[in-house]
C-alpha cells in the first residue's frame, strides 16, 4: 500500500491551520460582542457582556494551560486573579445577606486576566473599540443634530428613550444642564480615546465628531477634562503651527461672539455645581462617620454590595459618585493599594524607559509615542473621581487594552524571557495600526 507522505503532511498542516483559524475567529467574535456591549450597553441589558466575559475567561484559561508561563503572566494573575478573588471572598463573607450583589460588583476585576489571551489580538481589540466608540459618538451627535433642526426631539427619540428607560444613559435637555443637552451614555468618558486617536491619525472628521459627542454628554467633568487635554495636546504634541493658530483663532472668535452668554452660562454652571458638590460632600461625610465609628473598616473595608448612610442623599447607598473613596470603603486601604498599582502601572509603562532600552526610548520619546492613549487614560482616571465606573467593565475594558499591549510589547522586544519591563506600549500600539 502506497502512502503519499506529502499529501498526508499537507493535510495535517491544513488541519492545524483550520483549527487555529477557527480558534482565532471564536476569540474575535466574543471580543467584538464584549466591546460593543461594554461601550454601547453599559448596564448589560441583554446580559451579552457577562456571557462574552465568561467566554473570554474560559478561552484565556485554555490558552494559559497550553502556553509557556512567564513572570509577566504571574503579574497579571496576581492583579487580575488573586486581588479580585480576595475582594470577592471578603465581600461574600461580610455580606452574606446580599451575596449576588457582592459577586456582581466584584467580578469586573477578573477581566484583567483576559490580557494574557488578548495580547495576540491587540490590533483587533483597538479596532473594535474604536468602531464601538464611533457608533456611540454618532448616536450622541445625530440625536442633538435632529433636535436642533426640529427633525426629532430628544424627548421623543426612540433610541434615547430606550437608553434612559434601561438605565444605560441619562438624557435631558434644558438650561439646567451644563451644555443644554445631556446625552450621557454611561461610557462617554471613553470617547477621549477616539478623539486623540483621530488627532494622531489626522482624521479631522472623527476628531470633531468625538469632541462634540464628549461635549454633548453634558457633564462638567467630561468637558473640562477634554479641554484641558486638548490644550496639553496643542502645547506639547501638535507640531504644526497652522493647527495651533486655527485653534487659537476659533477660540478667540467664540469668546468675542458669545461673551455675554458664556458669562451667564458660567454663573449657572457654578450654581448647579454647588448643589452637586453638596451631595458629594454628604457622601464623603457619611464615609468618615462610618470609619470613625468603626476604624477597622477604613483598613479592611465593608465589602462590595455593602451600603452605608450618606448625608448627601439622606439614605443608604451602595454605589456613589466618588469612585476612589467608595473603593476604599468597599475594600479598605489594604485592598485599595493593589488596585491603585493596577491603575498606575500602565502610566509607568508608557513613560518610564526600562534598561537596556533607555538609549533608544528616552523619556520624552515615550510620551510622544504614546500620547494618543496616555492622555485619554489620565483623563479617564480624573473623570472617574466623580463617576461610579472606575471598578467596572467600563474601566477594565480600557485597562485590558493597555495591559494586552504591555504584554505584547514585552514578548516582541524581549521575547519570552519571563520579565515585564516598564517600557513603551508604542510598538504594540503601532502594530495595532497596521
Coordinates of C-alpha atoms in Angstrom, one line a residue:
X1 CA 0.0 0.0 0.0
X2 CA 1.5 3.3 -1.1
X3 CA 1.0 6.3 1.2
X4 CA 1.5 9.8 -0.2
X5 CA 3.5 11.3 2.6
X6 CA 3.5 14.7 1.1
X7 CA -0.3 14.7 0.9
X8 CA -0.6 13.5 4.5
X9 CA 1.8 16.3 5.7
X10 CA -0.2 18.9 3.7
X11 CA -3.5 17.6 5.1
X12 CA -2.0 17.8 8.6
X13 CA -0.8 21.3 8.1
X14 CA -4.2 22.4 6.7
X15 CA -6.0 20.8 9.7
X16 CA -3.8 22.7 12.1
X17 CA -4.2 26.0 10.2
X18 CA -8.0 25.5 10.2
X19 CA -8.1 24.8 13.9
X20 CA -6.1 27.9 14.7
X21 CA -8.1 30.0 12.3
X22 CA -11.3 28.8 13.9
X23 CA -10.0 29.4 17.4
X24 CA -9.0 33.0 16.4
X25 CA -12.4 33.6 14.9
X26 CA -14.1 32.5 18.1
X27 CA -11.9 34.8 20.2
X28 CA -12.6 37.7 17.8
X29 CA -16.4 37.1 17.9
X30 CA -16.6 37.1 21.7
X31 CA -14.2 40.1 21.8
X32 CA -16.5 42.0 19.4
X33 CA -19.6 41.3 21.5
X34 CA -17.8 42.2 24.7
X35 CA -16.5 45.5 23.5
X36 CA -19.7 46.6 21.8
X37 CA -21.7 45.6 24.8
X38 CA -19.3 47.4 27.2
X39 CA -19.4 50.6 25.2
X40 CA -23.0 50.8 23.9
X41 CA -24.9 48.8 26.6
X42 CA -23.0 49.5 29.8
X43 CA -25.9 48.4 32.0
X44 CA -25.8 45.0 30.3
X45 CA -29.5 44.9 29.5
X46 CA -29.3 41.7 27.4
X47 CA -26.5 40.0 29.5
X48 CA -24.3 39.9 26.5
X49 CA -21.5 41.5 28.4
X50 CA -21.5 38.9 31.2
X51 CA -21.8 36.0 28.7
X52 CA -18.9 37.2 26.5
X53 CA -16.8 37.9 29.6
X54 CA -17.3 34.4 30.8
X55 CA -16.4 33.0 27.3
X56 CA -13.3 35.1 27.1
X57 CA -12.2 34.0 30.6
X58 CA -12.7 30.3 29.6
X59 CA -10.7 30.8 26.4
X60 CA -8.0 32.6 28.5
X61 CA -7.8 29.6 30.8
X62 CA -7.5 27.1 27.9
X63 CA -4.8 29.3 26.3
X64 CA -2.9 29.7 29.6
X65 CA -2.8 25.9 30.2
X66 CA -1.3 25.3 26.7
X67 CA 1.3 28.0 26.7
X68 CA 4.7 28.6 28.3
X69 CA 4.3 30.6 31.6
X70 CA 6.2 33.8 32.2
X71 CA 6.8 36.2 35.1
X72 CA 4.7 38.7 33.2
X73 CA 1.7 36.2 33.3
X74 CA 2.3 35.8 37.1
X75 CA 2.0 39.6 37.5
X76 CA -1.3 39.6 35.6
X77 CA -2.6 36.6 37.5
X78 CA -1.9 38.5 40.8
X79 CA -3.6 41.7 39.7
X80 CA -6.5 40.1 37.7
X81 CA -6.9 36.8 39.7
X82 CA -5.7 36.9 43.3
X83 CA -6.7 40.5 44.0
X84 CA -10.3 40.2 42.7
X85 CA -10.7 36.8 44.4
X86 CA -9.7 38.5 47.6
X87 CA -12.3 41.2 47.0
X88 CA -15.0 38.6 46.2
X89 CA -14.4 36.3 49.1
X90 CA -14.1 39.2 51.5
X91 CA -17.3 40.7 50.2
X92 CA -19.3 37.5 50.4
X93 CA -18.2 36.8 54.0
X94 CA -19.1 40.3 55.1
X95 CA -22.4 40.5 53.2
X96 CA -23.9 37.0 53.5
X97 CA -27.4 38.5 53.1
X98 CA -26.6 40.0 49.7
X99 CA -24.2 37.6 48.0
X100 CA -25.4 38.2 44.5
X101 CA -24.7 41.9 44.7
X102 CA -21.3 41.2 46.3
X103 CA -20.2 38.9 43.5
X104 CA -21.9 41.0 40.7
X105 CA -20.0 44.1 41.8
X106 CA -16.6 42.4 42.4
X107 CA -16.4 40.4 39.2
X108 CA -15.0 43.0 36.8
X109 CA -11.5 42.7 38.2
X110 CA -11.2 39.2 36.8
X111 CA -11.4 40.6 33.3
X112 CA -7.8 41.7 33.5
X113 CA -6.9 38.0 33.2
X114 CA -8.0 38.1 29.6
X115 CA -5.0 40.3 28.8
X116 CA -3.0 37.1 28.7
X117 CA -5.1 35.9 25.8
X118 CA -5.8 39.2 24.1
X119 CA -2.1 40.3 23.8
X120 CA -2.3 38.4 20.5
X121 CA -5.3 40.4 19.4
X122 CA -4.3 44.0 20.3
X123 CA -5.0 45.0 16.7
X124 CA -8.5 43.6 16.7
X125 CA -9.1 44.9 20.2
X126 CA -8.3 48.5 19.3
X127 CA -10.2 48.3 16.0
X128 CA -13.4 47.0 17.6
X129 CA -13.1 49.5 20.5
X130 CA -12.9 52.4 18.0
X131 CA -15.8 51.1 16.0
X132 CA -18.0 51.0 19.1
X133 CA -16.9 54.5 20.2
X134 CA -17.6 55.8 16.7
X135 CA -21.1 54.3 16.9
X136 CA -21.6 56.0 20.4
X137 CA -20.4 59.3 19.0
X138 CA -22.7 59.1 16.1
X139 CA -25.7 58.3 18.3
X140 CA -25.0 61.4 20.5
X141 CA -24.2 63.9 17.8
X142 CA -27.0 62.8 15.4
X143 CA -29.6 62.9 18.3
X144 CA -28.6 66.5 19.1
X145 CA -28.5 67.5 15.4
X146 CA -32.0 66.1 14.8
X147 CA -33.3 68.1 17.9
X148 CA -31.6 71.4 16.9
X149 CA -33.2 71.2 13.4
X150 CA -36.6 70.1 14.7
X151 CA -36.4 66.7 12.9
X152 CA -36.8 64.6 16.0
X153 CA -36.9 65.9 19.6
X154 CA -34.6 64.5 22.2
X155 CA -37.5 63.6 24.4
X156 CA -39.2 61.7 21.5
X157 CA -36.1 59.9 20.2
X158 CA -36.9 56.1 20.5
X159 CA -33.2 55.2 20.8
X160 CA -32.6 57.7 23.6
X161 CA -35.8 56.8 25.3
X162 CA -34.7 53.1 25.4
X163 CA -31.3 54.2 26.7
X164 CA -32.9 56.2 29.5
X165 CA -35.5 53.5 30.3
X166 CA -32.9 50.8 30.6
X167 CA -30.5 53.0 32.7
X168 CA -27.8 52.8 30.1
X169 CA -27.8 56.6 29.8
X170 CA -29.1 59.8 31.3
X171 CA -31.0 62.0 28.8
X172 CA -32.1 65.6 29.2
X173 CA -32.5 69.0 27.6
X174 CA -32.8 72.4 29.1
X175 CA -30.9 75.4 30.6
X176 CA -30.4 73.5 33.8
X177 CA -27.9 71.1 32.1
X178 CA -24.3 72.1 31.7
X179 CA -24.3 72.1 27.9
X180 CA -28.1 72.5 27.5
X181 CA -28.2 69.0 26.0
X182 CA -27.4 65.9 28.1
X183 CA -26.9 62.7 26.1
X184 CA -24.8 60.9 28.7
X185 CA -24.3 57.3 27.7
X186 CA -22.5 55.9 30.7
X187 CA -19.3 55.1 28.8
X188 CA -18.9 58.6 27.3
X189 CA -15.5 59.3 29.1
X190 CA -14.1 56.7 26.8
X191 CA -14.7 59.0 23.8
X192 CA -11.4 60.6 24.7
X193 CA -9.8 57.5 23.2
X194 CA -11.4 58.1 19.8
X195 CA -10.7 61.9 20.0
X196 CA -6.9 61.6 20.5
X197 CA -6.6 58.5 18.2
X198 CA -8.2 60.6 15.4
X199 CA -6.0 63.6 16.2
X200 CA -2.9 61.4 15.9
X201 CA -4.0 59.9 12.6
X202 CA -5.0 63.3 11.2
X203 CA -8.7 62.2 10.9
X204 CA -10.3 65.6 11.4
X205 CA -13.9 64.3 10.8
X206 CA -13.9 61.8 13.7
X207 CA -11.9 64.2 15.9
X208 CA -14.7 66.8 15.6
X209 CA -17.5 64.2 16.0
X210 CA -15.9 62.7 19.1
X211 CA -15.3 66.2 20.6
X212 CA -18.9 67.2 20.0
X213 CA -20.1 63.9 21.5
X214 CA -18.0 64.4 24.5
X215 CA -19.3 68.0 24.9
X216 CA -23.0 67.0 24.4
X217 CA -22.6 64.2 27.0
X218 CA -23.5 67.1 29.3
X219 CA -21.1 66.6 32.2
X220 CA -18.7 69.2 33.5
X221 CA -16.0 66.6 34.1
X222 CA -16.1 65.3 30.5
X223 CA -16.0 68.8 29.0
X224 CA -13.3 70.4 31.3
X225 CA -11.0 67.4 31.1
X226 CA -11.4 67.3 27.3
X227 CA -10.5 71.0 27.1
X228 CA -7.5 70.6 29.4
X229 CA -6.2 67.6 27.5
X230 CA -6.6 69.4 24.1
X231 CA -4.6 72.4 25.5
X232 CA -1.9 70.0 26.5
X233 CA -2.0 68.3 23.1
X234 CA -1.7 71.6 21.3
X235 CA 1.1 72.9 23.6
X236 CA 3.3 69.8 23.6
X237 CA 2.3 67.3 20.9
X238 CA 0.9 69.2 17.9
X239 CA 3.9 70.2 15.8
X240 CA 2.1 72.1 13.1
X241 CA 1.9 75.8 13.9
X242 CA -1.1 76.1 11.5
X243 CA -3.2 73.8 13.6
X244 CA -2.4 75.7 16.8
X245 CA -3.2 79.0 15.1
X246 CA -6.6 77.7 13.9
X247 CA -7.5 76.6 17.4
X248 CA -6.5 79.9 19.0
X249 CA -8.4 82.0 16.3
X250 CA -11.5 79.8 16.7
X251 CA -11.4 80.0 20.5
X252 CA -11.0 83.8 20.3
X253 CA -13.9 84.3 17.9
X254 CA -16.2 82.1 20.0
X255 CA -15.3 84.2 23.1
X256 CA -15.9 87.5 21.3
X257 CA -19.2 86.5 19.7
X258 CA -20.7 84.8 22.7
X259 CA -19.1 86.6 25.6
X260 CA -22.3 87.6 27.4
X261 CA -23.8 84.1 27.0
X262 CA -20.6 82.5 28.2
X263 CA -20.6 84.6 31.4
X264 CA -24.2 83.8 32.1
X265 CA -23.6 80.1 31.4
X266 CA -20.5 80.0 33.7
X267 CA -22.6 81.5 36.6
X268 CA -25.3 78.9 36.0
X269 CA -22.7 76.1 35.9
X270 CA -21.2 77.1 39.3
X271 CA -24.7 77.4 40.9
X272 CA -25.5 73.8 39.7
X273 CA -22.0 72.7 40.7
X274 CA -22.6 73.9 44.3
X275 CA -25.7 71.7 44.5
X276 CA -24.0 68.6 43.2
X277 CA -20.9 69.2 45.3
X278 CA -23.1 69.4 48.4
X279 CA -24.4 65.9 47.6
X280 CA -20.8 64.6 47.2
X281 CA -19.7 66.2 50.4
X282 CA -22.6 64.4 52.1
X283 CA -21.4 61.1 50.6
X284 CA -17.9 61.7 52.0
X285 CA -19.2 62.8 55.3
X286 CA -21.1 59.5 55.7
X287 CA -17.9 57.6 55.0
X288 CA -16.0 59.5 57.6
X289 CA -18.7 58.8 60.1
X290 CA -18.6 55.1 59.2
X291 CA -14.8 55.0 59.7
X292 CA -15.0 57.0 62.9
X293 CA -17.5 54.5 64.4
X294 CA -15.5 51.5 63.2
X295 CA -11.9 52.3 62.3
X296 CA -11.2 48.7 61.1
X297 CA -13.5 49.4 58.1
X298 CA -11.0 52.0 56.9
X299 CA -8.3 49.4 56.7
X300 CA -10.2 46.3 55.7
X301 CA -13.4 47.7 54.1
X302 CA -17.1 46.6 54.3
X303 CA -17.1 44.6 51.0
X304 CA -18.8 45.0 47.6
X305 CA -22.6 45.0 47.9
X306 CA -22.5 46.7 51.3
X307 CA -24.3 50.0 51.9
X308 CA -23.7 53.0 54.2
X309 CA -25.7 56.0 55.3
X310 CA -25.0 59.0 53.0
X311 CA -25.7 62.5 54.3
X312 CA -25.7 63.7 50.7
X313 CA -29.0 61.8 49.9
X314 CA -30.1 61.0 53.4
X315 CA -30.5 57.4 52.7
X316 CA -28.4 54.2 52.5
X317 CA -26.2 53.9 49.3
X318 CA -24.1 51.1 47.9
X319 CA -22.6 53.0 45.0
X320 CA -21.8 56.7 44.9
X321 CA -20.1 59.2 42.6
X322 CA -16.8 59.3 44.5
X323 CA -15.1 56.3 42.9
X324 CA -11.8 56.3 44.8
X325 CA -13.3 57.0 48.2
X326 CA -16.0 54.4 47.6
X327 CA -13.4 51.9 46.6
X328 CA -11.6 52.4 50.0
X329 CA -15.0 52.0 51.7
X330 CA -15.5 48.7 50.0
X331 CA -12.1 47.1 50.1
X332 CA -10.2 49.2 52.7
X333 CA -6.8 50.7 52.4
X334 CA -5.2 47.3 52.2
X335 CA -7.3 46.4 49.2
X336 CA -7.1 49.9 47.6
X337 CA -3.3 49.8 47.3
X338 CA -3.0 46.9 44.8
X339 CA -5.9 48.4 42.9
X340 CA -4.1 51.7 42.5
X341 CA -1.0 49.7 41.4
X342 CA -3.2 48.2 38.7
X343 CA -4.3 51.6 37.6
X344 CA -0.9 53.3 37.7
X345 CA 1.3 50.6 36.2
X346 CA 0.3 51.4 32.6
X347 CA 1.3 55.1 33.1
X348 CA 4.7 53.9 34.2
X349 CA 4.9 51.6 31.2
X350 CA 4.1 54.5 28.9
X351 CA 6.5 57.0 30.3
X352 CA 9.5 55.3 32.1
X353 CA 12.1 53.7 29.8
X354 CA 13.5 50.3 31.0
X355 CA 17.1 49.4 30.9
X356 CA 18.6 48.4 28.4
X357 CA 16.1 50.3 26.2
X358 CA 16.7 53.7 27.7
X359 CA 19.2 54.9 24.9
X360 CA 16.6 54.0 22.3
X361 CA 13.4 55.1 24.1
X362 CA 14.2 58.3 26.0
X363 CA 11.5 59.5 28.4
X364 CA 10.2 62.3 26.2
X365 CA 10.2 60.0 23.2
X366 CA 7.9 57.6 25.1
X367 CA 5.5 60.4 25.9
X368 CA 5.4 61.5 22.2
X369 CA 4.9 57.9 21.0
X370 CA 2.1 57.1 23.4
X371 CA 0.2 60.4 24.0
X372 CA -2.8 59.2 22.0
X373 CA -3.5 56.6 24.6
X374 CA -1.8 58.2 27.6
X375 CA -3.8 61.4 27.6
X376 CA -7.2 59.7 27.4
X377 CA -6.2 57.3 30.1
X378 CA -5.2 60.1 32.5
X379 CA -8.4 61.9 31.6
X380 CA -10.4 58.8 32.3
X381 CA -8.8 58.4 35.7
X382 CA -9.6 62.1 36.5
X383 CA -13.2 61.9 35.3
X384 CA -13.7 58.6 37.3
X385 CA -13.2 60.5 40.5
X386 CA -16.8 61.8 40.3
X387 CA -18.3 59.0 38.3
X388 CA -19.0 55.5 39.6
X389 CA -17.4 53.4 36.8
X390 CA -13.8 53.1 38.0
X391 CA -14.1 49.5 39.1
X392 CA -16.5 48.3 36.3
X393 CA -16.4 46.7 32.9
X394 CA -16.1 50.2 31.5
X395 CA -12.8 50.8 33.3
X396 CA -11.4 47.4 32.8
X397 CA -12.2 47.4 29.1
X398 CA -9.7 50.3 28.9
X399 CA -7.2 48.5 31.2
X400 CA -7.3 45.3 29.2
X401 CA -6.2 47.2 26.1
X402 CA -3.3 48.7 27.9
X403 CA -2.2 45.5 29.6
X404 CA -2.6 43.5 26.4
X405 CA -0.3 46.0 24.7
X406 CA 2.2 45.8 27.5
X407 CA 2.4 42.0 27.3
X408 CA 2.6 42.1 23.5
X409 CA 5.4 44.7 23.6
X410 CA 7.3 42.6 26.2
X411 CA 7.2 39.5 24.0
X412 CA 8.0 41.4 20.8
X413 CA 11.0 43.3 22.2
X414 CA 12.4 41.0 24.9
X415 CA 10.9 37.6 23.9
X416 CA 9.6 35.1 26.4
X417 CA 12.2 35.9 29.0
X418 CA 10.0 36.0 32.0
X419 CA 10.4 39.7 32.6
X420 CA 7.9 42.5 32.3
X421 CA 9.9 45.8 31.8
X422 CA 8.5 49.2 32.4
X423 CA 8.7 50.5 28.8
X424 CA 6.7 51.8 25.9
X425 CA 3.5 50.4 24.6
X426 CA 4.5 52.1 21.3
X427 CA 5.4 49.0 19.3
X428 CA 2.3 47.1 20.2
X429 CA 0.1 50.2 19.5
X430 CA 1.8 50.7 16.2
X431 CA 1.2 47.1 15.4
X432 CA -2.5 47.8 16.1
X433 CA -2.5 50.4 13.4
X434 CA -1.2 48.2 10.6

